[in-house]
Amino acid sequence: MEIENIPEDNRVTRDMEGIDSKQGEFVDIPFIDLTRQYSKYRYEIKMAIDRVLTSGIYASGAEAEGFESEFAEYYGIANCISVSSGMQALEISLAALGIQSGDDVVTVANAGMHSTAAILGIGAIPQFAEIDAHTLTMSPEGLVNAITPKTKAVIVTHLYGRVADIESIAAIADSHHLPLVEDCFQANGARVNGQPVGTWGNVGCFCFAPAKNLGALGEAGAIITQDPMTAENARRIRQNGDNFSRDSHLAWSKSRFMDEIQAAILRVKLPLLEEWNLSRRMIAQTYAICFDDLAADLKCPNQVNGSVFQHYVIRIEHRDLLQKSLLHKGIGSAVHYPAADYVYTPRGQREKQHEALPETDKACAEVLSLPCYPELNPWEIERICGSVKQSLAEIDRAADLIS
């Protein structure tokens, strides 16, 4: 999804045009730099790829089976089903739980369209729950308000690597007899009271796209579950889209196996996940200390020890001005995400939901992600902190000039 800019006050924008324009138009600290990780582990990755190429088995082989076993062991759970992408994991999980066309599924609208697209992909209807203003994840109260008589499941997203209020949400889902799907795309390895995310609900869904905290060199995903029947259903759907009957196939029927090369690469990286997540937490802690004397709403909300900081997200009213000023200073950043899902969904849901979810809309207009990956060095982190502070001071001065 492309990053969209939310219009700023034109007067402030004009006064910001010349700020730091001489500091360079290129980014020398990118928002994410995947080459750094590859450079460090290039030998191991090349050996894994060569192992696959030498085997002559390029799909649904020993590497995928090995990764499934190792990933299930890491999460302490009985079943892991490897698939070809995170979106496939969500779609297959919903189908495996019996969700059908026309059913309502509750999700949030500020998580980049992933869960919404999966719901629509199987013909179900997304119902959007409001988010918590502090955590930016699903509000338990919002979940209760979003449940309808047609609701058949809930998808909770652990957004930015922060853990949602999973204990409360799981209790609400259970009280309404609704299966709970955990979207762990950005929270691989996160924990709540020592228990990994993905193991609180009926299924946990993971994405291993290259920029994730456990990333392949292409698309890949996985489903974990303790329930053998759900696992068997998921494997059957992964195989050929079989909707639990040899005579009935889902409209989107196709093989969805994880590529053997991606599985082999993930087996190299999985043992490093805890180390990388610790590095992300340390970077996040440094940012938090650096920004402690700034406006409270600039801090990354919900500093939970179990979170893994796939993204370090701050909030600021003049988000686009800050992003532009950082770019002039050579600092990359990103917006996750610039518009609520109902802006893009059919059935007139934008008009219906726009006034009902003010916290969602406010977050989409204010969030900005700073670089937060393990390969950042201390000098770069220090420079990012200083650039943010300097940019905010410049924005304040520009605002004073027009006040």
PDB file of N, CA and C in Angstrom, residues 204-260:
ATOM      1  N   GLY A 204      -2.799 -18.980  15.417  1.00  0.00           N
ATOM      2  CA  GLY A 204      -1.916 -17.829  15.255  1.00  0.00           C
ATOM      3  C   GLY A 204      -1.400 -17.802  13.831  1.00  0.00           C
ATOM      4  N   CYS A 205      -1.397 -16.629  13.216  1.00  0.00           N
ATOM      5  CA  CYS A 205      -0.973 -16.479  11.823  1.00  0.00           C
ATOM      6  C   CYS A 205       0.268 -15.615  11.742  1.00  0.00           C
ATOM      7  N   PHE A 206       1.235 -16.038  10.919  1.00  0.00           N
ATOM      8  CA  PHE A 206       2.519 -15.360  10.819  1.00  0.00           C
ATOM      9  C   PHE A 206       2.857 -15.068   9.363  1.00  0.00           C
ATOM     10  N   CYS A 207       3.544 -13.949   9.169  1.00  0.00           N
ATOM     11  CA  CYS A 207       4.040 -13.549   7.859  1.00  0.00           C
ATOM     12  C   CYS A 207       5.557 -13.449   7.936  1.00  0.00           C
ATOM     13  N   PHE A 208       6.244 -14.022   6.952  1.00  0.00           N
ATOM     14  CA  PHE A 208       7.703 -13.991   6.918  1.00  0.00           C
ATOM     15  C   PHE A 208       8.213 -13.207   5.709  1.00  0.00           C
ATOM     16  N   ALA A 209       7.495 -12.138   5.351  1.00  0.00           N
ATOM     17  CA  ALA A 209       7.974 -11.262   4.287  1.00  0.00           C
ATOM     18  C   ALA A 209       9.340 -10.705   4.676  1.00  0.00           C
ATOM     19  N   PRO A 210      10.157 -10.292   3.713  1.00  0.00           N
ATOM     20  CA  PRO A 210      11.556  -9.938   4.002  1.00  0.00           C
ATOM     21  C   PRO A 210      11.775  -8.921   5.115  1.00  0.00           C
ATOM     22  N   ALA A 211      10.876  -7.942   5.286  1.00  0.00           N
ATOM     23  CA  ALA A 211      11.104  -6.886   6.269  1.00  0.00           C
ATOM     24  C   ALA A 211      10.602  -7.243   7.669  1.00  0.00           C
ATOM     25  N   LYS A 212      10.017  -8.416   7.851  1.00  0.00           N
ATOM     26  CA  LYS A 212       9.535  -8.808   9.184  1.00  0.00           C
ATOM     27  C   LYS A 212      10.708  -9.129  10.102  1.00  0.00           C
ATOM     28  N   ASN A 213      10.432  -9.220  11.400  1.00  0.00           N
ATOM     29  CA  ASN A 213      11.536  -9.498  12.319  1.00  0.00           C
ATOM     30  C   ASN A 213      12.076 -10.915  12.163  1.00  0.00           C
ATOM     31  N   LEU A 214      11.301 -11.807  11.552  1.00  0.00           N
ATOM     32  CA  LEU A 214      11.809 -13.074  11.034  1.00  0.00           C
ATOM     33  C   LEU A 214      11.379 -13.127   9.581  1.00  0.00           C
ATOM     34  N   GLY A 215      12.287 -12.785   8.682  1.00  0.00           N
ATOM     35  CA  GLY A 215      11.918 -12.618   7.284  1.00  0.00           C
ATOM     36  C   GLY A 215      12.658 -13.556   6.358  1.00  0.00           C
ATOM     37  N   ALA A 216      11.943 -14.072   5.366  1.00  0.00           N
ATOM     38  CA  ALA A 216      12.556 -14.856   4.297  1.00  0.00           C
ATOM     39  C   ALA A 216      13.094 -13.899   3.232  1.00  0.00           C
ATOM     40  N   LEU A 217      13.447 -14.430   2.079  1.00  0.00           N
ATOM     41  CA  LEU A 217      13.868 -13.595   0.970  1.00  0.00           C
ATOM     42  C   LEU A 217      12.766 -13.474  -0.069  1.00  0.00           C
ATOM     43  N   GLY A 218      11.566 -13.783   0.339  1.00  0.00           N
ATOM     44  CA  GLY A 218      10.379 -13.685  -0.495  1.00  0.00           C
ATOM     45  C   GLY A 218       9.173 -13.872   0.396  1.00  0.00           C
ATOM     46  N   GLU A 219       8.040 -14.226  -0.180  1.00  0.00           N
ATOM     47  CA  GLU A 219       6.827 -14.392   0.606  1.00  0.00           C
ATOM     48  C   GLU A 219       6.776 -15.777   1.255  1.00  0.00           C
ATOM     49  N   ALA A 220       6.308 -15.821   2.495  1.00  0.00           N
ATOM     50  CA  ALA A 220       6.102 -17.081   3.212  1.00  0.00           C
ATOM     51  C   ALA A 220       5.252 -16.780   4.441  1.00  0.00           C
ATOM     52  N   GLY A 221       4.592 -17.798   4.967  1.00  0.00           N
ATOM     53  CA  GLY A 221       3.757 -17.613   6.149  1.00  0.00           C
ATOM     54  C   GLY A 221       3.567 -18.925   6.874  1.00  0.00           C
ATOM     55  N   ALA A 222       2.886 -18.859   8.021  1.00  0.00           N
ATOM     56  CA  ALA A 222       2.638 -20.078   8.796  1.00  0.00           C
ATOM     57  C   ALA A 222       1.422 -19.901   9.682  1.00  0.00           C
ATOM     58  N   ILE A 223       0.828 -21.028  10.034  1.00  0.00           N
ATOM     59  CA  ILE A 223      -0.304 -21.106  10.958  1.00  0.00           C
ATOM     60  C   ILE A 223       0.114 -22.021  12.094  1.00  0.00           C
ATOM     61  N   ILE A 224      -0.171 -21.621  13.337  1.00  0.00           N
ATOM     62  CA  ILE A 224       0.039 -22.520  14.466  1.00  0.00           C
ATOM     63  C   ILE A 224      -1.278 -22.712  15.200  1.00  0.00           C
ATOM     64  N   THR A 225      -1.480 -23.918  15.708  1.00  0.00           N
ATOM     65  CA  THR A 225      -2.701 -24.218  16.461  1.00  0.00           C
ATOM     66  C   THR A 225      -2.477 -25.443  17.326  1.00  0.00           C
ATOM     67  N   GLN A 226      -3.180 -25.476  18.438  1.00  0.00           N
ATOM     68  CA  GLN A 226      -3.116 -26.630  19.327  1.00  0.00           C
ATOM     69  C   GLN A 226      -4.177 -27.664  18.959  1.00  0.00           C
ATOM     70  N   ASP A 227      -5.170 -27.241  18.182  1.00  0.00           N
ATOM     71  CA  ASP A 227      -6.312 -28.109  17.876  1.00  0.00           C
ATOM     72  C   ASP A 227      -6.011 -28.986  16.655  1.00  0.00           C
ATOM     73  N   PRO A 228      -6.035 -30.318  16.803  1.00  0.00           N
ATOM     74  CA  PRO A 228      -5.692 -31.193  15.672  1.00  0.00           C
ATOM     75  C   PRO A 228      -6.687 -31.104  14.519  1.00  0.00           C
ATOM     76  N   MET A 229      -7.983 -30.885  14.808  1.00  0.00           N
ATOM     77  CA  MET A 229      -8.974 -30.791  13.748  1.00  0.00           C
ATOM     78  C   MET A 229      -8.766 -29.535  12.901  1.00  0.00           C
ATOM     79  N   THR A 230      -8.502 -28.397  13.565  1.00  0.00           N
ATOM     80  CA  THR A 230      -8.225 -27.164  12.826  1.00  0.00           C
ATOM     81  C   THR A 230      -6.971 -27.318  11.983  1.00  0.00           C
ATOM     82  N   ALA A 231      -5.956 -27.975  12.536  1.00  0.00           N
ATOM     83  CA  ALA A 231      -4.723 -28.201  11.787  1.00  0.00           C
ATOM     84  C   ALA A 231      -4.972 -29.068  10.567  1.00  0.00           C
ATOM     85  N   GLU A 232      -5.756 -30.131  10.725  1.00  0.00           N
ATOM     86  CA  GLU A 232      -6.056 -31.005   9.598  1.00  0.00           C
ATOM     87  C   GLU A 232      -6.845 -30.271   8.524  1.00  0.00           C
ATOM     88  N   ASN A 233      -7.819 -29.464   8.933  1.00  0.00           N
ATOM     89  CA  ASN A 233      -8.571 -28.659   7.970  1.00  0.00           C
ATOM     90  C   ASN A 233      -7.647 -27.716   7.201  1.00  0.00           C
ATOM     91  N   ALA A 234      -6.732 -27.066   7.940  1.00  0.00           N
ATOM     92  CA  ALA A 234      -5.818 -26.120   7.302  1.00  0.00           C
ATOM     93  C   ALA A 234      -4.909 -26.825   6.296  1.00  0.00           C
ATOM     94  N   ARG A 235      -4.409 -27.990   6.650  1.00  0.00           N
ATOM     95  CA  ARG A 235      -3.548 -28.728   5.725  1.00  0.00           C
ATOM     96  C   ARG A 235      -4.310 -29.142   4.473  1.00  0.00           C
ATOM     97  N   ARG A 236      -5.564 -29.527   4.642  1.00  0.00           N
ATOM     98  CA  ARG A 236      -6.363 -29.943   3.496  1.00  0.00           C
ATOM     99  C   ARG A 236      -6.617 -28.760   2.563  1.00  0.00           C
ATOM    100  N   ILE A 237      -6.924 -27.614   3.138  1.00  0.00           N
ATOM    101  CA  ILE A 237      -7.165 -26.426   2.314  1.00  0.00           C
ATOM    102  C   ILE A 237      -5.866 -25.981   1.644  1.00  0.00           C
ATOM    103  N   ARG A 238      -4.766 -26.049   2.380  1.00  0.00           N
ATOM    104  CA  ARG A 238      -3.474 -25.692   1.797  1.00  0.00           C
ATOM    105  C   ARG A 238      -3.158 -26.567   0.585  1.00  0.00           C
ATOM    106  N   GLN A 239      -3.531 -27.826   0.662  1.00  0.00           N
ATOM    107  CA  GLN A 239      -3.217 -28.765  -0.414  1.00  0.00           C
ATOM    108  C   GLN A 239      -3.904 -28.404  -1.719  1.00  0.00           C
ATOM    109  N   ASN A 240      -5.226 -28.178  -1.658  1.00  0.00           N
ATOM    110  CA  ASN A 240      -5.938 -27.964  -2.922  1.00  0.00           C
ATOM    111  C   ASN A 240      -7.212 -27.145  -2.788  1.00  0.00           C
ATOM    112  N   GLY A 241      -7.387 -26.495  -1.648  1.00  0.00           N
ATOM    113  CA  GLY A 241      -8.594 -25.690  -1.471  1.00  0.00           C
ATOM    114  C   GLY A 241      -9.802 -26.497  -1.109  1.00  0.00           C
ATOM    115  N   ASP A 242      -9.607 -27.772  -0.818  1.00  0.00           N
ATOM    116  CA  ASP A 242     -10.734 -28.652  -0.521  1.00  0.00           C
ATOM    117  C   ASP A 242     -11.502 -28.131   0.683  1.00  0.00           C
ATOM    118  N   ASN A 243     -12.762 -27.834   0.486  1.00  0.00           N
ATOM    119  CA  ASN A 243     -13.601 -27.303   1.564  1.00  0.00           C
ATOM    120  C   ASN A 243     -14.282 -28.442   2.305  1.00  0.00           C
ATOM    121  N   PHE A 244     -13.438 -29.366   2.798  1.00  0.00           N
ATOM    122  CA  PHE A 244     -13.870 -30.466   3.645  1.00  0.00           C
ATOM    123  C   PHE A 244     -14.746 -31.472   2.895  1.00  0.00           C
ATOM    124  N   SER A 245     -14.742 -31.434   1.579  1.00  0.00           N
ATOM    125  CA  SER A 245     -15.478 -32.400   0.766  1.00  0.00           C
ATOM    126  C   SER A 245     -14.767 -32.518  -0.572  1.00  0.00           C
ATOM    127  N   ARG A 246     -14.586 -33.715  -1.071  1.00  0.00           N
ATOM    128  CA  ARG A 246     -13.900 -33.917  -2.346  1.00  0.00           C
ATOM    129  C   ARG A 246     -14.679 -33.313  -3.506  1.00  0.00           C
ATOM    130  N   ASP A 247     -15.955 -33.057  -3.308  1.00  0.00           N
ATOM    131  CA  ASP A 247     -16.783 -32.507  -4.378  1.00  0.00           C
ATOM    132  C   ASP A 247     -16.980 -31.000  -4.264  1.00  0.00           C
ATOM    133  N   SER A 248     -16.367 -30.375  -3.259  1.00  0.00           N
ATOM    134  CA  SER A 248     -16.569 -28.943  -3.055  1.00  0.00           C
ATOM    135  C   SER A 248     -15.226 -28.267  -2.843  1.00  0.00           C
ATOM    136  N   HIS A 249     -14.968 -27.247  -3.649  1.00  0.00           N
ATOM    137  CA  HIS A 249     -13.710 -26.515  -3.536  1.00  0.00           C
ATOM    138  C   HIS A 249     -13.978 -25.033  -3.361  1.00  0.00           C
ATOM    139  N   LEU A 250     -13.133 -24.394  -2.575  1.00  0.00           N
ATOM    140  CA  LEU A 250     -13.237 -22.958  -2.421  1.00  0.00           C
ATOM    141  C   LEU A 250     -12.958 -22.271  -3.741  1.00  0.00           C
ATOM    142  N   ALA A 251     -13.577 -21.110  -3.935  1.00  0.00           N
ATOM    143  CA  ALA A 251     -13.416 -20.391  -5.206  1.00  0.00           C
ATOM    144  C   ALA A 251     -11.964 -20.044  -5.476  1.00  0.00           C
ATOM    145  N   TRP A 252     -11.163 -19.851  -4.391  1.00  0.00           N
ATOM    146  CA  TRP A 252      -9.774 -19.447  -4.576  1.00  0.00           C
ATOM    147  C   TRP A 252      -8.818 -20.637  -4.478  1.00  0.00           C
ATOM    148  N   SER A 253      -9.337 -21.826  -4.840  1.00  0.00           N
ATOM    149  CA  SER A 253      -8.562 -23.052  -4.720  1.00  0.00           C
ATOM    150  C   SER A 253      -7.241 -22.993  -5.487  1.00  0.00           C
ATOM    151  N   LYS A 254      -6.140 -23.294  -4.788  1.00  0.00           N
ATOM    152  CA  LYS A 254      -4.829 -23.459  -5.398  1.00  0.00           C
ATOM    153  C   LYS A 254      -3.868 -23.946  -4.330  1.00  0.00           C
ATOM    154  N   SER A 255      -2.790 -24.544  -4.764  1.00  0.00           N
ATOM    155  CA  SER A 255      -1.789 -25.014  -3.821  1.00  0.00           C
ATOM    156  C   SER A 255      -1.131 -23.823  -3.145  1.00  0.00           C
ATOM    157  N   ARG A 256      -0.904 -23.938  -1.818  1.00  0.00           N
ATOM    158  CA  ARG A 256      -0.375 -22.801  -1.063  1.00  0.00           C
ATOM    159  C   ARG A 256       0.791 -23.216  -0.181  1.00  0.00           C
ATOM    160  N   PHE A 257       1.640 -24.079  -0.694  1.00  0.00           N
ATOM    161  CA  PHE A 257       2.762 -24.563   0.089  1.00  0.00           C
ATOM    162  C   PHE A 257       3.878 -23.519   0.168  1.00  0.00           C
ATOM    163  N   MET A 258       4.608 -23.549   1.278  1.00  0.00           N
ATOM    164  CA  MET A 258       5.795 -22.713   1.417  1.00  0.00           C
ATOM    165  C   MET A 258       6.880 -23.204   0.475  1.00  0.00           C
ATOM    166  N   ASP A 259       7.543 -22.283  -0.193  1.00  0.00           N
ATOM    167  CA  ASP A 259       8.660 -22.583  -1.069  1.00  0.00           C
ATOM    168  C   ASP A 259       9.820 -23.155  -0.246  1.00  0.00           C
ATOM    169  N   GLU A 260      10.475 -24.190  -0.765  1.00  0.00           N
ATOM    170  CA  GLU A 260      11.549 -24.849  -0.032  1.00  0.00           C
ATOM    171  C   GLU A 260      12.728 -23.915   0.250  1.00  0.00           C
TER     172      GLU A 260
END
